[in-house]
Short mmCIF file of C-alpha atoms in Angstrom, two decimals:
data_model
loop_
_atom_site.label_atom_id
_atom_site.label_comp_id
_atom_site.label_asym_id
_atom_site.label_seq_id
_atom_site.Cartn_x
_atom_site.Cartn_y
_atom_site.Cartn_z
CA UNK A 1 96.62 119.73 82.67
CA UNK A 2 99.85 121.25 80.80
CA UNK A 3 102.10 118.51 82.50
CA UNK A 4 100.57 115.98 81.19
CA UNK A 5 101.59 117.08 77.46
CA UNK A 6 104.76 116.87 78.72
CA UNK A 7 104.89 113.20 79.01
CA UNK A 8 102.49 112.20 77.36
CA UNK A 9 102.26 112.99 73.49
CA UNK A 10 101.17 110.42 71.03
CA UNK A 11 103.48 109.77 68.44
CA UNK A 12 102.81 108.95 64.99
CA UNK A 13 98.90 109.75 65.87
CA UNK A 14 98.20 110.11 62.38
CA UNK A 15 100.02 107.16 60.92
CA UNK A 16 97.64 104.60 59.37
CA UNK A 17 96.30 102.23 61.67
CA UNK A 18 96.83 98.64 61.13
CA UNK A 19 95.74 95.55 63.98
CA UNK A 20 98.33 93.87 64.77
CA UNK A 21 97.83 89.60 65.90
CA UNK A 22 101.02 89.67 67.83
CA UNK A 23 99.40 91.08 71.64
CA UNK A 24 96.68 88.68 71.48
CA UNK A 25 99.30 85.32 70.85
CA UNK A 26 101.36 87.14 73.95
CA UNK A 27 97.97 87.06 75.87
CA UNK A 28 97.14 83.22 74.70
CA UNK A 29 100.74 82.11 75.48
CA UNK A 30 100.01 83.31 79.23
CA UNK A 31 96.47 80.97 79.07
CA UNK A 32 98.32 77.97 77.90
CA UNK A 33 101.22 78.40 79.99
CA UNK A 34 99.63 78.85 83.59
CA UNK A 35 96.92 76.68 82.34
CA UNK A 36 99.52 73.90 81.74
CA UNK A 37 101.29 74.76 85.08
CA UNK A 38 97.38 74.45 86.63
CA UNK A 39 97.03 70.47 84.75
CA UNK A 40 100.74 70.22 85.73
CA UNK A 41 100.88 69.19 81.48
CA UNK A 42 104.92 69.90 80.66
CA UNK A 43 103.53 70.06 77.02
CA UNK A 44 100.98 72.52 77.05
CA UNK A 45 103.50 74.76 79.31
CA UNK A 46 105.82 74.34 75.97
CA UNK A 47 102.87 75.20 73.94
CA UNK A 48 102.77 78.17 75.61
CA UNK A 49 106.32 79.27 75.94
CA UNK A 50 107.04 78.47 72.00
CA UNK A 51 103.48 81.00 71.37
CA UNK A 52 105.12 83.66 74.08
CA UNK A 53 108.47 83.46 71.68
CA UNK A 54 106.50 83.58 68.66
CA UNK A 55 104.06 86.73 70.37
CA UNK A 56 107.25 88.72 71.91
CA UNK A 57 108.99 88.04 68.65
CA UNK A 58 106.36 89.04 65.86
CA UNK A 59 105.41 92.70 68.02
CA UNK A 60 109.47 93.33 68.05
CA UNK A 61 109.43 92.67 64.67
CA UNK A 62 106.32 94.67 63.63
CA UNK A 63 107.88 97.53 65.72
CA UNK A 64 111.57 97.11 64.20
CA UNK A 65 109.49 97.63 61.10
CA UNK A 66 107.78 100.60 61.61
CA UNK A 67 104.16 99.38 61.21
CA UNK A 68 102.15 100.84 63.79
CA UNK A 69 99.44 98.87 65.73
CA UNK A 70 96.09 99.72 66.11
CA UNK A 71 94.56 102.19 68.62
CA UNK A 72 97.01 104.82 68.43
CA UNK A 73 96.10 108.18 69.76
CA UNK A 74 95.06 109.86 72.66
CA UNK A 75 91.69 109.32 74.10
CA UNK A 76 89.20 111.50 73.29
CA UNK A 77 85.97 110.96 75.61
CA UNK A 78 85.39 111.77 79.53
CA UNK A 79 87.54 110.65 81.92
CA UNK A 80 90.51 109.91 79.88
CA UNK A 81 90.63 112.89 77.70
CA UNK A 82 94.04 113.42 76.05
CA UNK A 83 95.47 110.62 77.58
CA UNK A 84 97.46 108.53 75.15
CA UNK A 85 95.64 105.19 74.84
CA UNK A 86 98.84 103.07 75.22
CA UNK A 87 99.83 104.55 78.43
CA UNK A 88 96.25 104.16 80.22
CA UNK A 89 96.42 100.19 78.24
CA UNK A 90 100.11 99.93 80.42
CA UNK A 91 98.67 101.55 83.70
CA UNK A 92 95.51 98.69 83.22
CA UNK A 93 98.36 96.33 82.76
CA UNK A 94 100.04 97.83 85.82
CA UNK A 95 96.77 97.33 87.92
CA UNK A 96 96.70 93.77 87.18
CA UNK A 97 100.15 93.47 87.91
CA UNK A 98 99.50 94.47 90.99
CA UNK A 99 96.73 92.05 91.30
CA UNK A 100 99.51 88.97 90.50
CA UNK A 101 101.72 89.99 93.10
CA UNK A 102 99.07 90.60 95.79
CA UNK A 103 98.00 87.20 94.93
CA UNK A 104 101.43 85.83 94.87
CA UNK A 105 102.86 87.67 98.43
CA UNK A 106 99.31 86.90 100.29
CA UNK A 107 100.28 83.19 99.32
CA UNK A 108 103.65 83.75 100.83
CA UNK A 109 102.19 85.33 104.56
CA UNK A 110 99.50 82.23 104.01
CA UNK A 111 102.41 80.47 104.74
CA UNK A 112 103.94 82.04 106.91
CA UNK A 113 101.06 82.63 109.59
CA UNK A 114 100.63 79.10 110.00
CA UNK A 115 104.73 78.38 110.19
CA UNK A 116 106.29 78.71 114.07
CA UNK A 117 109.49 80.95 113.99
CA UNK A 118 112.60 78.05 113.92
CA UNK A 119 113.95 76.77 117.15
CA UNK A 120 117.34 76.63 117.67
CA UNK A 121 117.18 73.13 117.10
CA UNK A 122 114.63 72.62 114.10
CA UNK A 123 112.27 69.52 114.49
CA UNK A 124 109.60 70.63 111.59
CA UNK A 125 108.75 73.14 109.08
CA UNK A 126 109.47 76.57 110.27
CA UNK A 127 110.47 79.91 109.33
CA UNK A 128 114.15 81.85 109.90
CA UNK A 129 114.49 84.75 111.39
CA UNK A 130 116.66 87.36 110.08
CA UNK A 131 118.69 87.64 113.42
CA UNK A 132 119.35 83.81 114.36
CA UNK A 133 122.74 82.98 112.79
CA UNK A 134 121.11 80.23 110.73
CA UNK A 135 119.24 82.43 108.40
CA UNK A 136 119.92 81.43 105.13
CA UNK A 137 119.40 84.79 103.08
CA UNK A 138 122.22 87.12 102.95
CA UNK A 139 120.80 90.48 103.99
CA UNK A 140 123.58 92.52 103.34
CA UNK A 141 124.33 91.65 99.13
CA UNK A 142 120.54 91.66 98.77
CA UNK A 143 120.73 95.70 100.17
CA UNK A 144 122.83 96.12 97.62
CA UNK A 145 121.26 95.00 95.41
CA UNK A 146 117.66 96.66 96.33
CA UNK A 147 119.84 99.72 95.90
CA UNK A 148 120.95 98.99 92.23
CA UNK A 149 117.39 98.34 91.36
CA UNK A 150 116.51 101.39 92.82
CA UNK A 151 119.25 103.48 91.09
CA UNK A 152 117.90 102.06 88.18
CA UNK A 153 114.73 103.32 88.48
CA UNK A 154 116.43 106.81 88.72
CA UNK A 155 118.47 106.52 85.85
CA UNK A 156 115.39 105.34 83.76
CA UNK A 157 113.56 108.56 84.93
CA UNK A 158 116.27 110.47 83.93
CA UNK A 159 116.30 108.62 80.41
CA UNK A 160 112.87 109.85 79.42
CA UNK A 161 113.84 113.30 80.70
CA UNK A 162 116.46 113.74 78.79
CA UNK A 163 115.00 112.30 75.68
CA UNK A 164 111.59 115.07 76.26
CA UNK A 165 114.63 117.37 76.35
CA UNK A 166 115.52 115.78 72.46
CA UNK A 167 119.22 115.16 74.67
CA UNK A 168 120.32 112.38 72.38
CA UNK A 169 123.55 111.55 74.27
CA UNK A 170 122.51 112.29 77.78
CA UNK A 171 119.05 109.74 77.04
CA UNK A 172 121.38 107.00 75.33
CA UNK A 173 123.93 106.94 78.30
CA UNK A 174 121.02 106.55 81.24
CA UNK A 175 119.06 104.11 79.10
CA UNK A 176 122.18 101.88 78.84
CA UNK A 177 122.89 102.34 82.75
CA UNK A 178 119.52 101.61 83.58
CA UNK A 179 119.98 97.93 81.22
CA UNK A 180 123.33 97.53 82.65
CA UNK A 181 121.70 97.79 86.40
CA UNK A 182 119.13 95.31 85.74
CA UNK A 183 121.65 92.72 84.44
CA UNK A 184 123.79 93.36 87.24
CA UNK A 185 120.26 92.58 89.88
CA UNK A 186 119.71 89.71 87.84
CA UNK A 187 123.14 88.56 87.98
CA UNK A 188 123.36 89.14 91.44
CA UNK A 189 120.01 87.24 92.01
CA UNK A 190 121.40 84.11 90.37
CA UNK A 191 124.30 84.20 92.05
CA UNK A 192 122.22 84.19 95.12
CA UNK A 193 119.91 81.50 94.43
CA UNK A 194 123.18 78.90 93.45
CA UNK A 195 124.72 80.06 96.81
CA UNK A 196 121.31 78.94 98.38
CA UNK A 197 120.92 75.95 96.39
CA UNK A 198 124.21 74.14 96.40
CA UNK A 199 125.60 75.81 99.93
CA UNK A 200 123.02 76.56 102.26
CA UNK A 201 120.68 73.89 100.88
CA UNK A 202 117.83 75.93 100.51
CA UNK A 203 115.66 74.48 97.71
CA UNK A 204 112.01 75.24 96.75
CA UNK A 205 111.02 71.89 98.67
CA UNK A 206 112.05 69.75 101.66
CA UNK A 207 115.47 68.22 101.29
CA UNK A 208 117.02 65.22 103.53
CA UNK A 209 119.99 67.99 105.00
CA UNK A 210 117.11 71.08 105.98
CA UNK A 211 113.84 69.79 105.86
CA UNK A 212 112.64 72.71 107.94
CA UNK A 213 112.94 75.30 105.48
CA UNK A 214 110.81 73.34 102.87
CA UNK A 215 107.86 76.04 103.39
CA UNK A 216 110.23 78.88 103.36
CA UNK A 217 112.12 77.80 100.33
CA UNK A 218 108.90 77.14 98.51
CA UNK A 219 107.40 81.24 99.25
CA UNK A 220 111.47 82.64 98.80
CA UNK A 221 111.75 80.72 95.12
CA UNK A 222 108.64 81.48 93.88
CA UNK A 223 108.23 85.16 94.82
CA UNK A 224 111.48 86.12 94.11
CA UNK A 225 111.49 84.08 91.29
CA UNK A 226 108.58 85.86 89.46
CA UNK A 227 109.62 88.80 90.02
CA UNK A 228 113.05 88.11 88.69
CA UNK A 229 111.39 86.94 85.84
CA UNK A 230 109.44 90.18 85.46
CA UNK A 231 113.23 92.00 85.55
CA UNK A 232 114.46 89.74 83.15
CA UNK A 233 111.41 90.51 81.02
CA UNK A 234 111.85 94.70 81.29
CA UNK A 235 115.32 93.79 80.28
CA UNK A 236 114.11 92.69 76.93
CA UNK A 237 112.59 95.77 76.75
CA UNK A 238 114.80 97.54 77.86
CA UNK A 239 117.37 96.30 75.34
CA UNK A 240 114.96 96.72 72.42
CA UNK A 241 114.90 100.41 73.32
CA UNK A 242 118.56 101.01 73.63
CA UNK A 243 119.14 99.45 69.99
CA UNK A 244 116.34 101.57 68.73
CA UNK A 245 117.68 104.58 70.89
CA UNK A 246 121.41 104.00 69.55
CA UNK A 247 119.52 104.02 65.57
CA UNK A 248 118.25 107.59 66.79
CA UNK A 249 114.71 106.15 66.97
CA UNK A 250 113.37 108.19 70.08
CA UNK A 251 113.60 112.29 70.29
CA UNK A 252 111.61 115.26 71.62
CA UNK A 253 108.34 114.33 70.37
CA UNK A 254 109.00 110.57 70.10
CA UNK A 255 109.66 108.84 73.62
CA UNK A 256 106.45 107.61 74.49
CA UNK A 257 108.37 103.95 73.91
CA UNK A 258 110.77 104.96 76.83
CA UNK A 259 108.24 105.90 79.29
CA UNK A 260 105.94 103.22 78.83
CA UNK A 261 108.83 100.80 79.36
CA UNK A 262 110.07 102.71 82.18
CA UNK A 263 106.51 102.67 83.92
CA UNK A 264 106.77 98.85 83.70
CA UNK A 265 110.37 98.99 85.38
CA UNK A 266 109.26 101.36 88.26
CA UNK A 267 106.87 98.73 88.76
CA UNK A 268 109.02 95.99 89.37
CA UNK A 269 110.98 98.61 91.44
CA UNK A 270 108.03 98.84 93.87
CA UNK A 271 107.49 95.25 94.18
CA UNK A 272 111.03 94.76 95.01
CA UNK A 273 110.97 97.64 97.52
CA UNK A 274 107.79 95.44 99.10
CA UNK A 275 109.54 91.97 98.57
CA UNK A 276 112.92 93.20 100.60
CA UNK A 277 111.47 93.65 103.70
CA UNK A 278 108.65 90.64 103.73
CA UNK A 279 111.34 87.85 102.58
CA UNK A 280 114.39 89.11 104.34
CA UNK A 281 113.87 91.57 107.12
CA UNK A 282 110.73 90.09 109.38
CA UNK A 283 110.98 86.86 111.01
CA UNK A 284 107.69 85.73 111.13
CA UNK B 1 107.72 130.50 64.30
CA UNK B 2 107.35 132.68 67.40
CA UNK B 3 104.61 130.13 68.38
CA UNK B 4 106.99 126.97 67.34
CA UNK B 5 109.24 128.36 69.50
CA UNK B 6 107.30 129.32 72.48
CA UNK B 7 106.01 125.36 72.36
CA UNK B 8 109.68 124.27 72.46
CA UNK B 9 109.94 126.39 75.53
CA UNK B 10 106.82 124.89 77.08
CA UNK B 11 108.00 121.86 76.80
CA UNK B 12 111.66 122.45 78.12
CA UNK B 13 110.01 124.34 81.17
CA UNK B 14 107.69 121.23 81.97
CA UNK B 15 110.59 118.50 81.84
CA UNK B 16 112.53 120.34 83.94
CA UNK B 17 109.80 120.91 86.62
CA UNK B 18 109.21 117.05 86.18
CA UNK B 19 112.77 116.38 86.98
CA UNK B 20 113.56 118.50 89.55
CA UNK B 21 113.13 115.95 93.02
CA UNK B 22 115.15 112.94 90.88
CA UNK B 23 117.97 113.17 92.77
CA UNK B 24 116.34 113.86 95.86
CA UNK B 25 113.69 111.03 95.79
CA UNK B 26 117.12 108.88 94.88
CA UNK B 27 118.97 109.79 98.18
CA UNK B 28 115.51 109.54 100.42
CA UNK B 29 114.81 106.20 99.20
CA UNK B 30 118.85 104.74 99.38
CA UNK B 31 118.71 106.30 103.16
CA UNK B 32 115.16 104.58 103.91
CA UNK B 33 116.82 101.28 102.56
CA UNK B 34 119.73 101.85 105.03
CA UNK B 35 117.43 102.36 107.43
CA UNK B 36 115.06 99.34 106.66
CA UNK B 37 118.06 97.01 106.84
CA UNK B 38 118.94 97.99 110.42
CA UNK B 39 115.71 97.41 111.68
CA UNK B 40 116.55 93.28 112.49
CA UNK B 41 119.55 93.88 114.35
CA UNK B 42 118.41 97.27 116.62
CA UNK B 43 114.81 95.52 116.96
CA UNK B 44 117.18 92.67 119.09
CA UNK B 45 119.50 94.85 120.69
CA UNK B 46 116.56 97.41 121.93
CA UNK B 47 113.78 94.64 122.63
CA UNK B 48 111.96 96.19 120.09
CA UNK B 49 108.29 94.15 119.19
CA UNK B 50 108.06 92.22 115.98
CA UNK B 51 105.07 93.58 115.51
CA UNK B 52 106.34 97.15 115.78
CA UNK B 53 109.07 96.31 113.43
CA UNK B 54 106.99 94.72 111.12
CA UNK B 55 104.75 98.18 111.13
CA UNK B 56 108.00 100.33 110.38
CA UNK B 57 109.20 98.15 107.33
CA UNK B 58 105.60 98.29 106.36
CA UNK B 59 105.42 102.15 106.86
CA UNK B 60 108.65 102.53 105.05
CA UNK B 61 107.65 100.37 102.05
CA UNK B 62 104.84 102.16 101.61
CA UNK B 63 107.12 105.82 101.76
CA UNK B 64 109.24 104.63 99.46
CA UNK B 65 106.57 102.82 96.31
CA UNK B 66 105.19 106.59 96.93
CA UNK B 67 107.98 108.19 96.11
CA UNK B 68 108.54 105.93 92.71
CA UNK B 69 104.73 105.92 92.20
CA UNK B 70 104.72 109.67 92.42
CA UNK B 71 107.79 111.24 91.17
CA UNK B 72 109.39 108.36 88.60
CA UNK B 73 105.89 107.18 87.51
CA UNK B 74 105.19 110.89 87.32
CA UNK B 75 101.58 110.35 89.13
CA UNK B 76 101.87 113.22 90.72
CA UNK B 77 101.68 115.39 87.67
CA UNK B 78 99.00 112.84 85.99
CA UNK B 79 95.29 114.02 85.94
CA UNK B 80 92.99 112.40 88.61
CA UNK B 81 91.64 109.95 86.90
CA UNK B 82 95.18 108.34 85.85
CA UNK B 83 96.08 108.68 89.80
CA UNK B 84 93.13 106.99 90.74
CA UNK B 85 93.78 103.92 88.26
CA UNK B 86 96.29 101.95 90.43
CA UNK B 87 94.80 103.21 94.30
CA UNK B 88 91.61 101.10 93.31
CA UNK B 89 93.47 97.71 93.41
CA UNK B 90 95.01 99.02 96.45
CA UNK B 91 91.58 98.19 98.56
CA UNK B 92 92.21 94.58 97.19
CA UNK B 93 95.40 94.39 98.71
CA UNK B 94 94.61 95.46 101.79
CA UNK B 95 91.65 93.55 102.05
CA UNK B 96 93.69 90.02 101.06
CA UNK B 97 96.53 90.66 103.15
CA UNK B 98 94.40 90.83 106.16
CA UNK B 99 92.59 88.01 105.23
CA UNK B 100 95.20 85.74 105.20
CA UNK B 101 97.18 87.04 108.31
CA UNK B 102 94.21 86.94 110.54
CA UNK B 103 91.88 84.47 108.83
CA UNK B 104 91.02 81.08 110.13
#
């Protein structure tokens, strides 16, 4: 399939190939963290954030570097023929992200089912609905917002477009707007969640002023909250590539970097465009 | 050099065709959004069903991860196999929602 050449070109396929450690301390600092959230052990949790800092850290390095990790190349065997083995190792990590947040939003409606929609006077746990006055989420900034995310997501396309077109300038400027965009959804997010917080008393549990919205607060904060935390992660990335972009790292047959990234960041796009309507357009 | 070039060419030809419906798959999904957020409000006014609401925000979620999934993601120019990679899981989702909205 010629398109797929396009896209999809090894680089540095015959570069040495050396293992690198740093992928499988990322992978153990995700055991020990959720593993420590699971024994509800603050410690372990720290175990496994200081590994995540120390995994995160080392591959940057390594890549800052230059060394190359192992299994570079394209596949060469039935069904994945030609198919670079990093991009079919991100769209396996893709499918398991998936997994996560199928996980996480079936939690959510879990809830949800077995919450009544809120009264006008609230006696018990119960859910808002987007058209009573009382509804705590503000619809109209989040819109926005679920339209910068999405503008990122174009402007990241357009990134690895231009730099398969070797368009130094034109790749530079859209990977910078697309890093810029995510700050600003992050930004925005925070801004939300203090509003919440400290105004509308919406916490993650049952206060003494709204006790009703215990459940909802609990399923808003925590999907909303991981997937912020996946944003905030692509941003990382996404910074990492616009400091190796600005040292004229990527170019016509070097971008696979830029659209492995960017597949991650469409992927958070989706979940958003899933998480919009579930947490703040249906009542029930 | 003829052949060097021709390659160049190739390539040039192919990220343009991959471009091309950016800008369009921009405007359809910042016009489903505006939609999407209306749906509340005229659900109320019109005496629309929740449940038929909640099938149109559905529907358009689905439209729109498409169009990322397809044209950003670039599945629709991926071979069959790659395409097929992320629909499996989608059996699993469909199969937990369900479970939890209408099990016991």
């Amino acid at each position: 399939m010629e398109e797929g050449h396009a896209h999809g070109a090894p680089e540095g396929a015959h570069e040495g190939h050396h293992t690198s450690i740093f992928p499988f301390i990322v992978a153990l600092s995700a055991g020990f963290g959720f593993g420590g959230l699971a024994i509800h052990s603050f410690p372990v949790v720290g175990v496994g954030v200081g590994l995540l800092v120390v995994g995160v850290g080392g591959w940057l390095w390594q890549d800052a570097k230059g060394i190359s990790f192992a299994l570079k190349g394209a596949f060469e065997d039935r069904p994945f023929h030609d198919v670079s083995v990093r991009k079919i190792g991100m769209w396996i990590f893709i499918v398991s992200e998936i997994f996560f947040f199928t996980g996480l939003i079936a939690s959510g409606l879990a809830l949800r089912v077995r919450v009544p929609l809120c009264p006008e006077i609230p006696t018990g746990a119960c859910w808002p609905s987007p058209t009573s006055p009382d509804f705590p989420l503000n619809i109209p900034l989040t819109a926005v917002n679920t339209f910068i995310l999405i503008v990122s997501s174009f402007t990241m396309a357009e990134s690895l477009h231009f730099a398969q077109l070797g368009k130094q300038a034109q790749m530079r400027a859209f990977l910078l707007a697309t890093l810029l965009l995510g700050a600003m959804f992050v930004s925005i997010q925070v801004y939300e969640y203090s509003k919440l917080f400290f105004e509308e008393f919406l916490t993650p549990w049952p206060n003494a002023t709204k006790p009703w919205f215990g459940t909802f607060g609990t399923a808003f904060y925590t999907q909303t909250g991981f997937h912020g935390a996946h944003v905030t992660g692509g941003l990382l990335a996404l910074a990492f590539l616009n400091v190796k972009a600005w040292r004229g790292k990527f170019g016509k047959g070097n971008h696979e970097a830029i659209e492995l990234v960017g597949l991650y960041w469409h992927l958070v796009d989706i979940v958003w465009i899933f998480l919009f309507p579930i947490m703040y357009l249906i009542g029930r | 050099m003829a052949t060097t070039t021709e390659a160049a060419h190739g390539t040039h030809r192919v990220a343009e065709e991959l471009k091309r419906p950016y800008v369009l798959v921009l405007v359809l999904l910042a016009l489903v959004t505006v939609a999407e957020v209306q749906v509340p409000s005229l659900g109320q006014t019109y005496g629309i069903p929740e449940s038929m609401q909640i099938l149109l925000l559905m529907a358009s979620s689905i439209a729109k991860a498409a169009l990322v999934a397809l044209y950003y993601m670039h599945l629709r120019y991926e071979s069959r196999i790659l395409r097929l990679l992320p629909v499996g899981p989608l059996a699993f989702v469909a199969l937990l929602v369900l479970a939890v909205t209408f099990g016991g």
